[in-house]
Amino acid sequence: MAAIDLTSLRAVVLDTDGVVTDTARVHAAAWKHVFDGFLRGRSAPFDIRADYLRSVDGRPRLDGVRTFLAARGISLPEGGPDDEPGAPTVHGLGMAKDALFVRQIAEHGVAAFPSTVALLHELRHRGCRTAVVSPSRHCHAVISSSGLMHLFDVLVDGNDAARLGLPGKPDPALFAEVARRLGLPAPEVAIVDDALPGVEAGHRGGFGFVLAVDRSRTQAAAMSRAGADAVVTDLAELSVTGRVPVGRR
């Protein structure tokens, strides 16, 4: 069984979508709706599993648009933030996806994975600090809606990345900013991510432990190649060792 050893680790940083909250599927569905409308008559529809995992999962929204279109051999003008949602530009498609995701979250709410909630309680009971990270600008709203904000010491998201000029994953800058706010060196911080760019970012950043969550059961080998120290399909498979829970002798 994979284990987080708190003998040497003092904090655990978790990605939001697909690790903490069951919102990766909402992102994927929104991407499919937007890309399929754009691709009609141009290319095959967006594959909600393969294309999502390969091109957009774990990336900032506009990077996801660029990566997916490049994979299909399609080039669009960048456009800008004033473009109409759905306009044939990188910004236009990105904003259409964003608007659809926000609407779905507002209408249906956000569910957290029970195993993740249990892990967060266990970590904090053992005196381990916890943080949540996302390239999305909606991380704060998502975590607030899930009712889990009290379980995190630090939150860093796409708003912070834009303000600080941080590059997206697989660059480790977002995780490094979390470690900086926690006041801890990377080797004392564990990273938990469900996307290949996030796993690679954790490895490249020199973090003490990189755990990959492969809910699709299709990426374990690729995640190991990207630098994962361990791969699980759900955080229920993870144990916590190395530090006695607070109040227990």
mmCIF file of C-alpha atoms in Angstrom:
data_model
loop_
_atom_site.group_PDB
_atom_site.id
_atom_site.type_symbol
_atom_site.label_atom_id
_atom_site.label_comp_id
_atom_site.label_asym_id
_atom_site.label_seq_id
_atom_site.Cartn_x
_atom_site.Cartn_y
_atom_site.Cartn_z
ATOM 1 C CA MET A 1 0.000 0.000 0.000
ATOM 2 C CA ALA A 2 1.216 3.514 -0.825
ATOM 3 C CA ALA A 3 2.013 5.595 2.249
ATOM 4 C CA ILE A 4 2.727 9.201 3.163
ATOM 5 C CA ASP A 5 5.491 9.110 5.766
ATOM 6 C CA LEU A 6 5.233 12.104 8.094
ATOM 7 C CA THR A 7 8.648 11.381 9.565
ATOM 8 C CA SER A 8 10.131 13.610 6.871
ATOM 9 C CA LEU A 9 7.066 15.296 5.357
ATOM 10 C CA ARG A 10 5.457 18.267 7.084
ATOM 11 C CA ALA A 11 2.773 19.246 4.558
ATOM 12 C CA VAL A 12 0.635 17.707 1.820
ATOM 13 C CA VAL A 13 -0.517 19.736 -1.189
ATOM 14 C CA LEU A 14 -3.528 18.424 -3.094
ATOM 15 C CA ASP A 15 -4.733 19.372 -6.556
ATOM 16 C CA THR A 16 -8.406 20.365 -6.597
ATOM 17 C CA ASP A 17 -10.283 18.877 -9.555
ATOM 18 C CA GLY A 18 -10.193 15.101 -9.500
ATOM 19 C CA VAL A 19 -8.282 14.852 -6.209
ATOM 20 C CA VAL A 20 -10.299 16.881 -3.687
ATOM 21 C CA THR A 21 -13.536 17.463 -5.586
ATOM 22 C CA ASP A 22 -15.388 15.450 -8.206
ATOM 23 C CA THR A 23 -15.251 18.329 -10.684
ATOM 24 C CA ALA A 24 -12.872 16.884 -13.286
ATOM 25 C CA ARG A 25 -15.851 15.291 -15.019
ATOM 26 C CA VAL A 26 -17.609 18.692 -15.087
ATOM 27 C CA HIS A 27 -14.537 20.259 -16.678
ATOM 28 C CA ALA A 28 -14.348 17.421 -19.222
ATOM 29 C CA ALA A 29 -18.028 17.727 -20.146
ATOM 30 C CA ALA A 30 -17.710 21.499 -20.573
ATOM 31 C CA TRP A 31 -14.661 21.088 -22.807
ATOM 32 C CA LYS A 32 -16.496 18.520 -24.946
ATOM 33 C CA HIS A 33 -19.520 20.769 -25.408
ATOM 34 C CA VAL A 34 -17.387 23.732 -26.495
ATOM 35 C CA PHE A 35 -14.896 21.858 -28.669
ATOM 36 C CA ASP A 36 -17.542 19.727 -30.395
ATOM 37 C CA GLY A 37 -19.428 22.847 -31.424
ATOM 38 C CA PHE A 38 -16.249 24.381 -32.803
ATOM 39 C CA LEU A 39 -14.981 21.189 -34.480
ATOM 40 C CA ARG A 40 -18.199 20.372 -36.343
ATOM 41 C CA GLY A 41 -17.233 19.997 -39.983
ATOM 42 C CA ARG A 42 -13.522 20.452 -39.163
ATOM 43 C CA SER A 43 -12.411 17.376 -37.240
ATOM 44 C CA ALA A 44 -13.546 14.401 -35.161
ATOM 45 C CA PRO A 45 -15.385 15.194 -31.911
ATOM 46 C CA PHE A 46 -13.522 15.767 -28.658
ATOM 47 C CA ASP A 47 -12.927 12.465 -26.850
ATOM 48 C CA ILE A 48 -14.046 13.117 -23.295
ATOM 49 C CA ARG A 49 -11.447 10.716 -21.882
ATOM 50 C CA ALA A 50 -8.438 10.526 -24.217
ATOM 51 C CA ASP A 51 -8.411 14.151 -25.416
ATOM 52 C CA TYR A 52 -9.179 15.468 -21.941
ATOM 53 C CA LEU A 53 -6.356 13.544 -20.293
ATOM 54 C CA ARG A 54 -3.884 14.190 -23.108
ATOM 55 C CA SER A 55 -4.472 17.867 -23.832
ATOM 56 C CA VAL A 56 -6.339 19.819 -21.154
ATOM 57 C CA ASP A 57 -6.277 18.019 -17.804
ATOM 58 C CA GLY A 58 -4.162 19.907 -15.264
ATOM 59 C CA ARG A 59 -3.385 22.814 -17.576
ATOM 60 C CA PRO A 60 -4.479 26.455 -17.318
ATOM 61 C CA ARG A 61 -7.583 26.967 -19.446
ATOM 62 C CA LEU A 62 -5.981 28.836 -22.358
ATOM 63 C CA ASP A 63 -3.043 26.418 -22.438
ATOM 64 C CA GLY A 64 -5.603 23.617 -22.724
ATOM 65 C CA VAL A 65 -7.206 25.274 -25.749
ATOM 66 C CA ARG A 66 -3.819 25.771 -27.428
ATOM 67 C CA THR A 67 -2.628 22.226 -26.677
ATOM 68 C CA PHE A 68 -5.778 20.531 -27.917
ATOM 69 C CA LEU A 69 -6.035 22.594 -31.104
ATOM 70 C CA ALA A 70 -2.348 22.003 -31.859
ATOM 71 C CA ALA A 71 -2.926 18.251 -31.510
ATOM 72 C CA ARG A 72 -5.627 18.538 -34.181
ATOM 73 C CA GLY A 73 -3.423 20.675 -36.421
ATOM 74 C CA ILE A 74 -5.664 23.713 -35.943
ATOM 75 C CA SER A 75 -4.337 27.232 -35.421
ATOM 76 C CA LEU A 76 -6.511 30.082 -34.149
ATOM 77 C CA PRO A 77 -5.763 33.706 -33.319
ATOM 78 C CA GLU A 78 -5.233 34.351 -29.617
ATOM 79 C CA GLY A 79 -7.913 36.994 -29.377
ATOM 80 C CA GLY A 80 -8.316 38.646 -25.991
ATOM 81 C CA PRO A 81 -10.427 38.849 -22.846
ATOM 82 C CA ASP A 82 -12.988 41.032 -24.615
ATOM 83 C CA ASP A 83 -13.849 38.307 -27.157
ATOM 84 C CA GLU A 84 -17.356 36.901 -27.110
ATOM 85 C CA PRO A 85 -17.539 33.463 -25.466
ATOM 86 C CA GLY A 86 -17.418 30.926 -28.276
ATOM 87 C CA ALA A 87 -15.661 33.253 -30.730
ATOM 88 C CA PRO A 88 -13.170 31.357 -32.972
ATOM 89 C CA THR A 89 -10.150 32.443 -30.934
ATOM 90 C CA VAL A 90 -8.178 30.887 -28.105
ATOM 91 C CA HIS A 91 -9.752 33.304 -25.619
ATOM 92 C CA GLY A 92 -13.231 32.894 -27.109
ATOM 93 C CA LEU A 93 -13.252 29.100 -26.748
ATOM 94 C CA GLY A 94 -11.682 29.327 -23.302
ATOM 95 C CA MET A 95 -14.314 31.756 -22.059
ATOM 96 C CA ALA A 96 -17.145 29.628 -23.450
ATOM 97 C CA LYS A 97 -15.828 26.646 -21.525
ATOM 98 C CA ASP A 98 -15.387 28.761 -18.389
ATOM 99 C CA ALA A 99 -18.947 30.092 -18.531
ATOM 100 C CA LEU A 100 -20.371 26.595 -18.941
ATOM 101 C CA PHE A 101 -18.303 25.215 -16.041
ATOM 102 C CA VAL A 102 -19.379 28.051 -13.726
ATOM 103 C CA ARG A 103 -23.041 27.527 -14.670
ATOM 104 C CA GLN A 104 -22.855 23.785 -13.975
ATOM 105 C CA ILE A 105 -21.216 24.342 -10.588
ATOM 106 C CA ALA A 106 -23.805 26.973 -9.635
ATOM 107 C CA GLU A 107 -26.693 24.708 -10.624
ATOM 108 C CA HIS A 108 -25.458 21.387 -9.262
ATOM 109 C CA GLY A 109 -22.942 22.234 -6.528
ATOM 110 C CA VAL A 110 -19.670 20.471 -5.763
ATOM 111 C CA ALA A 111 -19.068 17.041 -4.258
ATOM 112 C CA ALA A 112 -15.850 16.096 -2.469
ATOM 113 C CA PHE A 113 -14.402 12.587 -2.598
ATOM 114 C CA PRO A 114 -15.113 10.940 0.805
ATOM 115 C CA SER A 115 -11.695 9.255 0.858
ATOM 116 C CA THR A 116 -10.000 12.624 0.358
ATOM 117 C CA VAL A 117 -11.980 14.195 3.195
ATOM 118 C CA ALA A 118 -10.997 11.282 5.444
ATOM 119 C CA LEU A 119 -7.336 11.709 4.478
ATOM 120 C CA LEU A 120 -7.418 15.438 5.196
ATOM 121 C CA HIS A 121 -8.834 14.821 8.680
ATOM 122 C CA GLU A 122 -6.203 12.142 9.331
ATOM 123 C CA LEU A 123 -3.333 14.354 8.197
ATOM 124 C CA ARG A 124 -4.446 17.294 10.298
ATOM 125 C CA HIS A 125 -5.102 15.039 13.283
ATOM 126 C CA ARG A 126 -1.455 14.029 13.005
ATOM 127 C CA GLY A 127 -0.256 17.638 12.924
ATOM 128 C CA CYS A 128 0.465 17.725 9.194
ATOM 129 C CA ARG A 129 -0.283 20.946 7.306
ATOM 130 C CA THR A 130 -2.449 20.787 4.187
ATOM 131 C CA ALA A 131 -2.878 22.981 1.133
ATOM 132 C CA VAL A 132 -4.966 22.966 -2.032
ATOM 133 C CA VAL A 133 -3.882 24.145 -5.469
ATOM 134 C CA SER A 134 -5.426 24.564 -8.911
ATOM 135 C CA PRO A 135 -4.629 26.296 -12.190
ATOM 136 C CA SER A 136 -8.307 27.297 -12.286
ATOM 137 C CA ARG A 137 -9.464 30.741 -11.188
ATOM 138 C CA HIS A 138 -12.504 29.086 -9.590
ATOM 139 C CA CYS A 139 -10.644 27.064 -6.978
ATOM 140 C CA HIS A 140 -11.796 29.239 -4.059
ATOM 141 C CA ALA A 141 -15.450 28.975 -5.125
ATOM 142 C CA VAL A 142 -15.179 25.218 -5.668
ATOM 143 C CA ILE A 143 -13.538 24.534 -2.298
ATOM 144 C CA SER A 144 -15.974 26.855 -0.519
ATOM 145 C CA SER A 145 -18.925 25.091 -2.159
ATOM 146 C CA SER A 146 -17.560 21.720 -1.054
ATOM 147 C CA GLY A 147 -17.437 22.899 2.573
ATOM 148 C CA LEU A 148 -13.764 22.001 2.982
ATOM 149 C CA MET A 149 -12.073 25.388 3.277
ATOM 150 C CA HIS A 150 -11.415 24.858 6.995
ATOM 151 C CA LEU A 151 -9.250 21.822 6.184
ATOM 152 C CA PHE A 152 -6.599 23.813 4.291
ATOM 153 C CA ASP A 153 -3.900 26.147 5.583
ATOM 154 C CA VAL A 154 -3.102 27.573 2.132
ATOM 155 C CA LEU A 155 -4.942 27.899 -1.196
ATOM 156 C CA VAL A 156 -3.167 28.905 -4.416
ATOM 157 C CA ASP A 157 -5.066 29.087 -7.711
ATOM 158 C CA GLY A 158 -5.176 30.571 -11.172
ATOM 159 C CA ASN A 159 -5.830 34.054 -9.816
ATOM 160 C CA ASP A 160 -2.550 33.885 -7.894
ATOM 161 C CA ALA A 161 -0.761 32.503 -10.948
ATOM 162 C CA ALA A 162 -1.990 35.386 -13.108
ATOM 163 C CA ARG A 163 -1.137 38.011 -10.504
ATOM 164 C CA LEU A 164 2.356 36.610 -9.908
ATOM 165 C CA GLY A 165 3.058 35.675 -13.523
ATOM 166 C CA LEU A 166 3.529 31.997 -12.679
ATOM 167 C CA PRO A 167 3.723 29.548 -15.602
ATOM 168 C CA GLY A 168 1.330 26.615 -15.627
ATOM 169 C CA LYS A 169 2.098 22.956 -14.982
ATOM 170 C CA PRO A 170 4.284 21.029 -15.802
ATOM 171 C CA ASP A 171 6.365 23.963 -14.541
ATOM 172 C CA PRO A 172 6.570 23.555 -10.731
ATOM 173 C CA ALA A 173 6.017 27.281 -10.052
ATOM 174 C CA LEU A 174 2.472 26.870 -8.664
ATOM 175 C CA PHE A 175 3.571 24.179 -6.211
ATOM 176 C CA ALA A 176 6.667 26.196 -5.291
ATOM 177 C CA GLU A 177 4.432 29.148 -4.382
ATOM 178 C CA VAL A 178 2.398 26.894 -2.080
ATOM 179 C CA ALA A 179 5.579 25.695 -0.358
ATOM 180 C CA ARG A 180 6.746 29.294 0.008
ATOM 181 C CA ARG A 181 3.484 30.264 1.735
ATOM 182 C CA LEU A 182 3.741 27.233 3.986
ATOM 183 C CA GLY A 183 7.301 28.270 4.847
ATOM 184 C CA LEU A 184 8.647 24.820 3.975
ATOM 185 C CA PRO A 185 11.348 23.522 1.611
ATOM 186 C CA ALA A 186 10.153 21.324 -1.248
ATOM 187 C CA PRO A 187 11.654 18.082 0.181
ATOM 188 C CA GLU A 188 9.350 18.401 3.214
ATOM 189 C CA VAL A 189 6.205 18.722 1.070
ATOM 190 C CA ALA A 190 4.189 15.976 -0.626
ATOM 191 C CA ILE A 191 2.250 16.594 -3.843
ATOM 192 C CA VAL A 192 -0.974 14.782 -4.779
ATOM 193 C CA ASP A 193 -2.187 15.256 -8.366
ATOM 194 C CA ASP A 194 -4.309 13.356 -10.881
ATOM 195 C CA ALA A 195 -2.925 14.874 -14.101
ATOM 196 C CA LEU A 196 0.322 14.152 -15.911
ATOM 197 C CA PRO A 197 1.413 17.832 -15.980
ATOM 198 C CA GLY A 198 0.907 18.022 -12.209
ATOM 199 C CA VAL A 199 2.844 14.824 -11.560
ATOM 200 C CA GLU A 200 5.698 16.094 -13.733
ATOM 201 C CA ALA A 201 5.636 19.459 -11.945
ATOM 202 C CA GLY A 202 5.942 17.758 -8.555
ATOM 203 C CA HIS A 203 8.889 15.702 -9.768
ATOM 204 C CA ARG A 204 10.638 18.640 -11.416
ATOM 205 C CA GLY A 205 10.162 20.775 -8.305
ATOM 206 C CA GLY A 206 12.077 18.336 -6.109
ATOM 207 C CA PHE A 207 9.157 17.689 -3.748
ATOM 208 C CA GLY A 208 9.583 15.010 -1.111
ATOM 209 C CA PHE A 209 6.844 12.682 -2.327
ATOM 210 C CA VAL A 210 4.720 12.773 -5.484
ATOM 211 C CA LEU A 211 1.530 10.740 -5.369
ATOM 212 C CA ALA A 212 -0.486 10.274 -8.573
ATOM 213 C CA VAL A 213 -4.215 9.509 -8.518
ATOM 214 C CA ASP A 214 -5.243 7.504 -11.582
ATOM 215 C CA ARG A 215 -9.025 7.382 -11.295
ATOM 216 C CA SER A 216 -9.358 6.438 -14.967
ATOM 217 C CA ARG A 217 -7.077 3.400 -14.418
ATOM 218 C CA THR A 218 -5.364 4.193 -17.727
ATOM 219 C CA GLN A 219 -2.380 6.372 -16.809
ATOM 220 C CA ALA A 220 -0.409 4.500 -14.148
ATOM 221 C CA ALA A 221 2.567 3.740 -16.392
ATOM 222 C CA ALA A 222 2.681 7.261 -17.809
ATOM 223 C CA MET A 223 2.408 8.759 -14.329
ATOM 224 C CA SER A 224 5.326 6.656 -13.120
ATOM 225 C CA ARG A 225 7.383 7.803 -16.100
ATOM 226 C CA ALA A 226 6.438 11.414 -15.316
ATOM 227 C CA GLY A 227 7.951 11.055 -11.849
ATOM 228 C CA ALA A 228 5.265 9.693 -9.521
ATOM 229 C CA ASP A 229 6.678 7.949 -6.460
ATOM 230 C CA ALA A 230 3.425 5.982 -6.131
ATOM 231 C CA VAL A 231 0.152 5.659 -8.032
ATOM 232 C CA VAL A 232 -3.291 4.911 -6.555
ATOM 233 C CA THR A 233 -6.766 4.838 -8.069
ATOM 234 C CA ASP A 234 -8.324 6.445 -4.977
ATOM 235 C CA LEU A 235 -6.934 7.982 -1.799
ATOM 236 C CA ALA A 236 -8.615 5.227 0.217
ATOM 237 C CA GLU A 237 -5.623 3.133 -0.887
ATOM 238 C CA LEU A 238 -3.197 5.493 0.883
ATOM 239 C CA SER A 239 -1.954 5.062 4.438
ATOM 240 C CA VAL A 240 -0.368 7.677 6.714
ATOM 241 C CA THR A 241 2.639 6.748 8.839
ATOM 242 C CA GLY A 242 5.435 8.336 10.816
ATOM 243 C CA ARG A 243 3.724 10.652 13.256
ATOM 244 C CA VAL A 244 1.484 9.873 16.216
ATOM 245 C CA PRO A 245 -1.935 11.557 16.004
ATOM 246 C CA VAL A 246 -2.354 14.569 18.267
ATOM 247 C CA GLY A 247 -3.527 13.522 21.728
ATOM 248 C CA ARG A 248 -2.573 9.879 21.202
ATOM 249 C CA ARG A 249 0.380 8.188 22.918
#
